[in-house]
PDB file of C-alpha atoms in Angstrom:
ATOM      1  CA  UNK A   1    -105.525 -65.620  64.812  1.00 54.00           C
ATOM      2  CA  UNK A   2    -106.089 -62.863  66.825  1.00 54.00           C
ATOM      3  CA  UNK A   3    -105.738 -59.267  66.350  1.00 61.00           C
ATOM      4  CA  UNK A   4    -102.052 -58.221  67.546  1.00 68.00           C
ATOM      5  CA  UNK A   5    -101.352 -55.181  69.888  1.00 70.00           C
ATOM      6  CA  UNK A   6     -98.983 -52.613  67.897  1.00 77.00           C
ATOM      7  CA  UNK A   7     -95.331 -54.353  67.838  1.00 85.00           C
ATOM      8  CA  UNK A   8     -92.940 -51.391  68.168  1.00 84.00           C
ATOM      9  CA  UNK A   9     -90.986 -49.783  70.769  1.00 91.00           C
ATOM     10  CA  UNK A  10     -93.776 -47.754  72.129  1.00 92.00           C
ATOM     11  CA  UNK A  11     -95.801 -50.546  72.731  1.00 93.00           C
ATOM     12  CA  UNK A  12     -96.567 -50.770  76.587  1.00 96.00           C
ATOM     13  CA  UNK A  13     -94.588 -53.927  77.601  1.00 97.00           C
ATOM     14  CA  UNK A  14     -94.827 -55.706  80.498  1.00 98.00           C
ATOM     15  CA  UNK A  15     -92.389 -57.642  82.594  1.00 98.00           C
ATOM     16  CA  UNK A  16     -94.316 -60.460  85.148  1.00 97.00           C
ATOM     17  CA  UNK A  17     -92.371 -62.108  87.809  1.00 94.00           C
ATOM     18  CA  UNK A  18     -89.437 -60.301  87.376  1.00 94.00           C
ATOM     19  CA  UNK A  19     -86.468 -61.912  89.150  1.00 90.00           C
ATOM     20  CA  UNK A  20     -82.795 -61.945  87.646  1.00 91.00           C
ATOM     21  CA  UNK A  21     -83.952 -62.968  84.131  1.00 92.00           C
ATOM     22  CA  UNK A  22     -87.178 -60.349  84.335  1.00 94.00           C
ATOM     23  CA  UNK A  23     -85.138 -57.844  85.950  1.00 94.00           C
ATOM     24  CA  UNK A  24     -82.061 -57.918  83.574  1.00 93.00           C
ATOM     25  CA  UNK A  25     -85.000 -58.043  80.399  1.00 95.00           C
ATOM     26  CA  UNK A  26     -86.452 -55.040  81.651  1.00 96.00           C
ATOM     27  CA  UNK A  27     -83.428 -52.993  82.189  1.00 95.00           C
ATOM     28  CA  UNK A  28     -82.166 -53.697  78.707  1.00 95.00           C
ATOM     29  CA  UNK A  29     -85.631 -53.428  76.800  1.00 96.00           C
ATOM     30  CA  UNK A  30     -85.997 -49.777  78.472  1.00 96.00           C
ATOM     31  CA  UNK A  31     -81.774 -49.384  77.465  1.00 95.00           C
ATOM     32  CA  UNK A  32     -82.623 -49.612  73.799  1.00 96.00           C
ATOM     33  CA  UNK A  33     -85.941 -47.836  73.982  1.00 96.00           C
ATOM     34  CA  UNK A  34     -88.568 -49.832  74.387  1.00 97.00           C
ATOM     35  CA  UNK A  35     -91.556 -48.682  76.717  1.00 97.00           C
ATOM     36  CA  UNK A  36     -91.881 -51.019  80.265  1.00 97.00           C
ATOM     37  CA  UNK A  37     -94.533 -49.661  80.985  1.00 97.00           C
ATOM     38  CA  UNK A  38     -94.957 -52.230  84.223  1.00 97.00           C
ATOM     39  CA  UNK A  39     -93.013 -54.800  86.108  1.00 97.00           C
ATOM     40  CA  UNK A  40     -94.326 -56.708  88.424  1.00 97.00           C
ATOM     41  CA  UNK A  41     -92.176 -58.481  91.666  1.00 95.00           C
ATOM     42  CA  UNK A  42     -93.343 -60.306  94.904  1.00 91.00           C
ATOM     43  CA  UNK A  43     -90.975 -58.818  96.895  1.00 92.00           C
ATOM     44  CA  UNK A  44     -90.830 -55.825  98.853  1.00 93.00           C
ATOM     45  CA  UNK A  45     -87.739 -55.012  98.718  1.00 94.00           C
ATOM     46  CA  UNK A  46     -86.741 -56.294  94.829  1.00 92.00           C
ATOM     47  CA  UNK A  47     -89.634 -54.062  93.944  1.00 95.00           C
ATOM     48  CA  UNK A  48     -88.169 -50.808  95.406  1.00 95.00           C
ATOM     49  CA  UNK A  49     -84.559 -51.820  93.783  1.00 94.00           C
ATOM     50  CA  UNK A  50     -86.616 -51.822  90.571  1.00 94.00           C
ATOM     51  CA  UNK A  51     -87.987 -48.215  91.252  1.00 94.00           C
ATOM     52  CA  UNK A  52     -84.496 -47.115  91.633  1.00 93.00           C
ATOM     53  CA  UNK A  53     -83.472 -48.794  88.388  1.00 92.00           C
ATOM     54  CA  UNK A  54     -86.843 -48.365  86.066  1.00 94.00           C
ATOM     55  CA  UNK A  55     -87.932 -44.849  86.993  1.00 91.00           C
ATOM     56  CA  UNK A  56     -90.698 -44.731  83.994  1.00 92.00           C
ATOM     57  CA  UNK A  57     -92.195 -47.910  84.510  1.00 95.00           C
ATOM     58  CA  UNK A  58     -94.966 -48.850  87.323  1.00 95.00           C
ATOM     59  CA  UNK A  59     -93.481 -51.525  89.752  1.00 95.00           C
ATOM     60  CA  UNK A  60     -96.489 -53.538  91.404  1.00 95.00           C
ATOM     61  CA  UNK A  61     -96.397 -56.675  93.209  1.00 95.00           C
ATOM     62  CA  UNK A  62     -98.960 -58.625  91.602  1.00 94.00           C
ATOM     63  CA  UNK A  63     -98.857 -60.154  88.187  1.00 96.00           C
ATOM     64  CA  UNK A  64    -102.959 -58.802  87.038  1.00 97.00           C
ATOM     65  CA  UNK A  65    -101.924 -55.204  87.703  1.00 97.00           C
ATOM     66  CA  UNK A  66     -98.907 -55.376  85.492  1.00 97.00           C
ATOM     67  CA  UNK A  67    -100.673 -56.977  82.891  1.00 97.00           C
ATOM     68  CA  UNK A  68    -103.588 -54.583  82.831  1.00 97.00           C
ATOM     69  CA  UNK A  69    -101.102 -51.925  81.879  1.00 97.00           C
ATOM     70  CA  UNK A  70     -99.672 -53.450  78.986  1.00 96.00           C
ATOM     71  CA  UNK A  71    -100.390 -54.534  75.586  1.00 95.00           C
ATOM     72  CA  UNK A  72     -97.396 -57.111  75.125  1.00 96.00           C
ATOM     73  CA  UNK A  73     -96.535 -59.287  78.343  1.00 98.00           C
ATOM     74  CA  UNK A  74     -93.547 -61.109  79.390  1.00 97.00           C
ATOM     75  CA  UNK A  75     -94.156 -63.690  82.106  1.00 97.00           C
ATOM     76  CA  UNK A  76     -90.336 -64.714  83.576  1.00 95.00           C
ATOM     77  CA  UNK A  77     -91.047 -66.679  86.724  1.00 91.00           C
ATOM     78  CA  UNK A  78     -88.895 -69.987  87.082  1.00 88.00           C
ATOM     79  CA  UNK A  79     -90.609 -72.656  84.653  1.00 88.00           C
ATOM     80  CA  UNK A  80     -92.261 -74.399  87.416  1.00 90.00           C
ATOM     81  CA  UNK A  81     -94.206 -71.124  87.762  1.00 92.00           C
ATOM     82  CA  UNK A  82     -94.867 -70.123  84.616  1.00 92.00           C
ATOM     83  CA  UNK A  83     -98.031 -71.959  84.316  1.00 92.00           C
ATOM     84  CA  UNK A  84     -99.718 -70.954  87.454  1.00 93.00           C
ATOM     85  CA  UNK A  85     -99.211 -67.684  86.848  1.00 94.00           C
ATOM     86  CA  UNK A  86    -100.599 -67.592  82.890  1.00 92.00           C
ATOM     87  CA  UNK A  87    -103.396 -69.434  84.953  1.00 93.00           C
ATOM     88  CA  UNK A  88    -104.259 -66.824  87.865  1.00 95.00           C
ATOM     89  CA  UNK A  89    -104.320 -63.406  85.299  1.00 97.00           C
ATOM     90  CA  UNK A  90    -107.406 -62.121  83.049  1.00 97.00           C
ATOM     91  CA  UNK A  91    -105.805 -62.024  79.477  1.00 96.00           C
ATOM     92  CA  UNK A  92    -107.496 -60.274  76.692  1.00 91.00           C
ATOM     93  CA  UNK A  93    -107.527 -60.221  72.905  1.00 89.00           C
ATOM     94  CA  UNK A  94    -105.261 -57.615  71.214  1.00 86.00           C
ATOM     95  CA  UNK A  95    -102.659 -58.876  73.836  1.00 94.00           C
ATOM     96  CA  UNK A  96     -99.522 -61.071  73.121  1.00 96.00           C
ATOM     97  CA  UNK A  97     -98.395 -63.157  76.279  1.00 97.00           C
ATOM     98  CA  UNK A  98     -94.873 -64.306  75.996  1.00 96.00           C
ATOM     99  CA  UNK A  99     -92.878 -66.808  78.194  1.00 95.00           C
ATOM    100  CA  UNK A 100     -89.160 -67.420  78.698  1.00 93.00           C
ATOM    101  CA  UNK A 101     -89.159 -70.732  79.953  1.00 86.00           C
ATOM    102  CA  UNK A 102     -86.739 -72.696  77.854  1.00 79.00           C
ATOM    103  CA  UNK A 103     -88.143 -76.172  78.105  1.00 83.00           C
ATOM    104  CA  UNK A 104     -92.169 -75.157  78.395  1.00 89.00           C
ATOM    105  CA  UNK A 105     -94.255 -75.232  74.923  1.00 88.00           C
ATOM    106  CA  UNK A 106     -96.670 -72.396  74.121  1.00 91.00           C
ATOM    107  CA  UNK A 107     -99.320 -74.995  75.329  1.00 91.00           C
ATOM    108  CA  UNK A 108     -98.255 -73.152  78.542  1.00 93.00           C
ATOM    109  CA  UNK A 109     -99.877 -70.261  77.464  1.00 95.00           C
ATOM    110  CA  UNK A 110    -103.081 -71.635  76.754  1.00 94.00           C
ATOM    111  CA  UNK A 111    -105.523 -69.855  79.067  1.00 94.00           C
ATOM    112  CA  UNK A 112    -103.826 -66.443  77.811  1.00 95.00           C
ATOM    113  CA  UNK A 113    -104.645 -68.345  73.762  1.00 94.00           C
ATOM    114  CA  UNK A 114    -107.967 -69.258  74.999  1.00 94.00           C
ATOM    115  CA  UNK A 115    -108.810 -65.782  76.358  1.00 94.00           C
ATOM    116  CA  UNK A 116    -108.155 -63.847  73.044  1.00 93.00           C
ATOM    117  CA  UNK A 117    -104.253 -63.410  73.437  1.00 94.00           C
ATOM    118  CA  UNK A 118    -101.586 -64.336  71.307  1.00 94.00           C
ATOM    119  CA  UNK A 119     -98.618 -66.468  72.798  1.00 95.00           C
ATOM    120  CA  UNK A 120     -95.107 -67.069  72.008  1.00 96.00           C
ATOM    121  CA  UNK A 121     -91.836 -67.756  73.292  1.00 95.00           C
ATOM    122  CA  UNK A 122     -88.767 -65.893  73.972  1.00 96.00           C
ATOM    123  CA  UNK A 123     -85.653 -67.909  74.974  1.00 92.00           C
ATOM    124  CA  UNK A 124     -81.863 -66.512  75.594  1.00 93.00           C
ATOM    125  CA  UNK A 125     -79.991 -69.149  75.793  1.00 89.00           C
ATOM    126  CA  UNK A 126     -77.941 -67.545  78.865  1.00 86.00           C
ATOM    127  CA  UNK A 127     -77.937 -67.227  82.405  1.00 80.00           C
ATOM    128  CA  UNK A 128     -78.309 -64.511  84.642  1.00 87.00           C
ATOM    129  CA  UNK A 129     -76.561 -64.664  87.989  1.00 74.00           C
ATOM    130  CA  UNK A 130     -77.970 -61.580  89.422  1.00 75.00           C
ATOM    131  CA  UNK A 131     -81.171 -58.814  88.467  1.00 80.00           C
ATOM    132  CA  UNK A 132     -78.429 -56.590  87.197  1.00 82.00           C
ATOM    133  CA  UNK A 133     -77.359 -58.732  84.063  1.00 81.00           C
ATOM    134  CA  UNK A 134     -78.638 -56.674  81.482  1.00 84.00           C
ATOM    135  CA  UNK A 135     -75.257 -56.789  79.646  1.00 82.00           C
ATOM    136  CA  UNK A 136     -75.831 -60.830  79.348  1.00 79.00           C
ATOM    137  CA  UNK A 137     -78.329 -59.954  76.934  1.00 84.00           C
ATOM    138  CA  UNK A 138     -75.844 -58.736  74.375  1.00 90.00           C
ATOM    139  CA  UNK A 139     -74.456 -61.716  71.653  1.00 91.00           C
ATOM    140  CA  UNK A 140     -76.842 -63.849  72.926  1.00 92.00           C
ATOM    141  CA  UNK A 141     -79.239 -66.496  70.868  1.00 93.00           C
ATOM    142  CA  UNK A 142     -82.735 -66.570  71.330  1.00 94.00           C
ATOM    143  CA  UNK A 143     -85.152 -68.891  70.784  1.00 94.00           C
ATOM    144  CA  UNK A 144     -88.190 -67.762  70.048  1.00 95.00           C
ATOM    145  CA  UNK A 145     -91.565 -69.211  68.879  1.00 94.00           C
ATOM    146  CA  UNK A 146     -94.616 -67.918  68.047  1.00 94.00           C
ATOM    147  CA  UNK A 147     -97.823 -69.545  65.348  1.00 93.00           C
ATOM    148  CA  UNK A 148     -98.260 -65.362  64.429  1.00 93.00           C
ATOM    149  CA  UNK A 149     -96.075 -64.687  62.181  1.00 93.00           C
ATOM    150  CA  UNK A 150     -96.520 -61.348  63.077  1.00 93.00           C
ATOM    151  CA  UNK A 151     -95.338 -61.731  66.580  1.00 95.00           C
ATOM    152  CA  UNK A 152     -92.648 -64.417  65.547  1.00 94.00           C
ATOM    153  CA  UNK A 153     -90.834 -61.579  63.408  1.00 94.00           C
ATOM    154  CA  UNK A 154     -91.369 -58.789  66.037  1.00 95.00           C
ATOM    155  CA  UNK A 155     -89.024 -61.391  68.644  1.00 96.00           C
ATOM    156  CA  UNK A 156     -86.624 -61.625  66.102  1.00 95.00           C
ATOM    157  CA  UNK A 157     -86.122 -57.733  65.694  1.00 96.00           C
ATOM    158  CA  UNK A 158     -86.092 -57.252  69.483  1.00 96.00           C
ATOM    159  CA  UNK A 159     -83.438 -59.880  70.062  1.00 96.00           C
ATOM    160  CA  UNK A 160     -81.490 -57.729  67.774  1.00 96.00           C
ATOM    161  CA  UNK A 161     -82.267 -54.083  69.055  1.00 96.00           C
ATOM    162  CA  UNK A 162     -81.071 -56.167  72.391  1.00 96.00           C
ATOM    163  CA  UNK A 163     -77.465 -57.236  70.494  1.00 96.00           C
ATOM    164  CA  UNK A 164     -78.397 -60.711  70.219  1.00 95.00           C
ATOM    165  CA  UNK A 165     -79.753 -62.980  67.367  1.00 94.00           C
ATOM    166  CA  UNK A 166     -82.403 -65.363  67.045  1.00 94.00           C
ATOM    167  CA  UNK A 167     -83.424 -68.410  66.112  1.00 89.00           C
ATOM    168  CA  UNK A 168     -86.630 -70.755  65.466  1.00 89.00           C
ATOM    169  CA  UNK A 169     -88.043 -73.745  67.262  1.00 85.00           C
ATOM    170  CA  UNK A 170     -91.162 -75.530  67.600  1.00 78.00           C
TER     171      UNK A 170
END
């Protein structure tokens, strides 16, 4: 395995392909404390809502920037997406690369794996109408996954700083 980033609430997070899931995560991770350091959205005009709303954290519009600025990475495009984008960025080691895509395996992840990172998955089993649905977050169930276990028990605390509760799957 490789060497994890710090897992606490300082760690620089970042929030990839933010749309109403990425959006409402961010918002609620920076509501109980934790440090968003960078979110990144491919459109102009989602990106300047996100200003208004995230006024600590750097909003960019590409996915590499975002990561570069973070030492724990949540990629939340649309499953179809997820992929592609694990695909297009330069991972490192001491990075953990997590995806929310309910029905992909971590095999997703692999170029992030390959490159040094470690991967795992972060599921709430809820749906988010709009990029303002932080509040869904709260008594939700997560599934998360992760082979660190590390990383695996670091989900299952933030699922409950974010009012939830967690659970595992393979």
């Amino acid at each position: 395995m490789s060497p994890l980033p710090e897992l606490n609430k300082e760690s620089p997070i970042a929030v990839i392909a933010a749309g109403r899931l990425g959006s409402s995560l961010a918002i609620a991770l920076t509501e109980v404390g934790y440090n968003v350091a960078a979110i990144s959205s491919r459109q102009s005009s989602h990106r300047e809502w996100l200003k208004s709303r995230l006024k600590d954290s750097v909003v960019v519009e590409d996915a590499q920037s975002a990561a570069n600025l973070a030492n724990i990475v949540f990629v939340t495009a649309p499953d179809s997406a997820v992929e592609e984008i694990c695909s297009s960025v330069e991972w490192r080691s001491h990075q953990a690369v997590i995806h929310c895509a309910g029905v992909l395996p971590l095999s997703t992840l692999d170029r992030a794996r390959i490159a040094g990172s470690e991967t795992a998955a972060f599921h709430p089993l809820q749906t988010f109408p709009s990029s303002d649905s932080s509040e869904r977050l709260k008594d939700v169930s997560f599934a998360t996954e992760s082979l660190n276990p590390a990383l695996f028990y670091w989900l299952r605390t933030l699922a409950n700083d974010l009012g939830g509760s967690s659970f595992s799957i393979n």
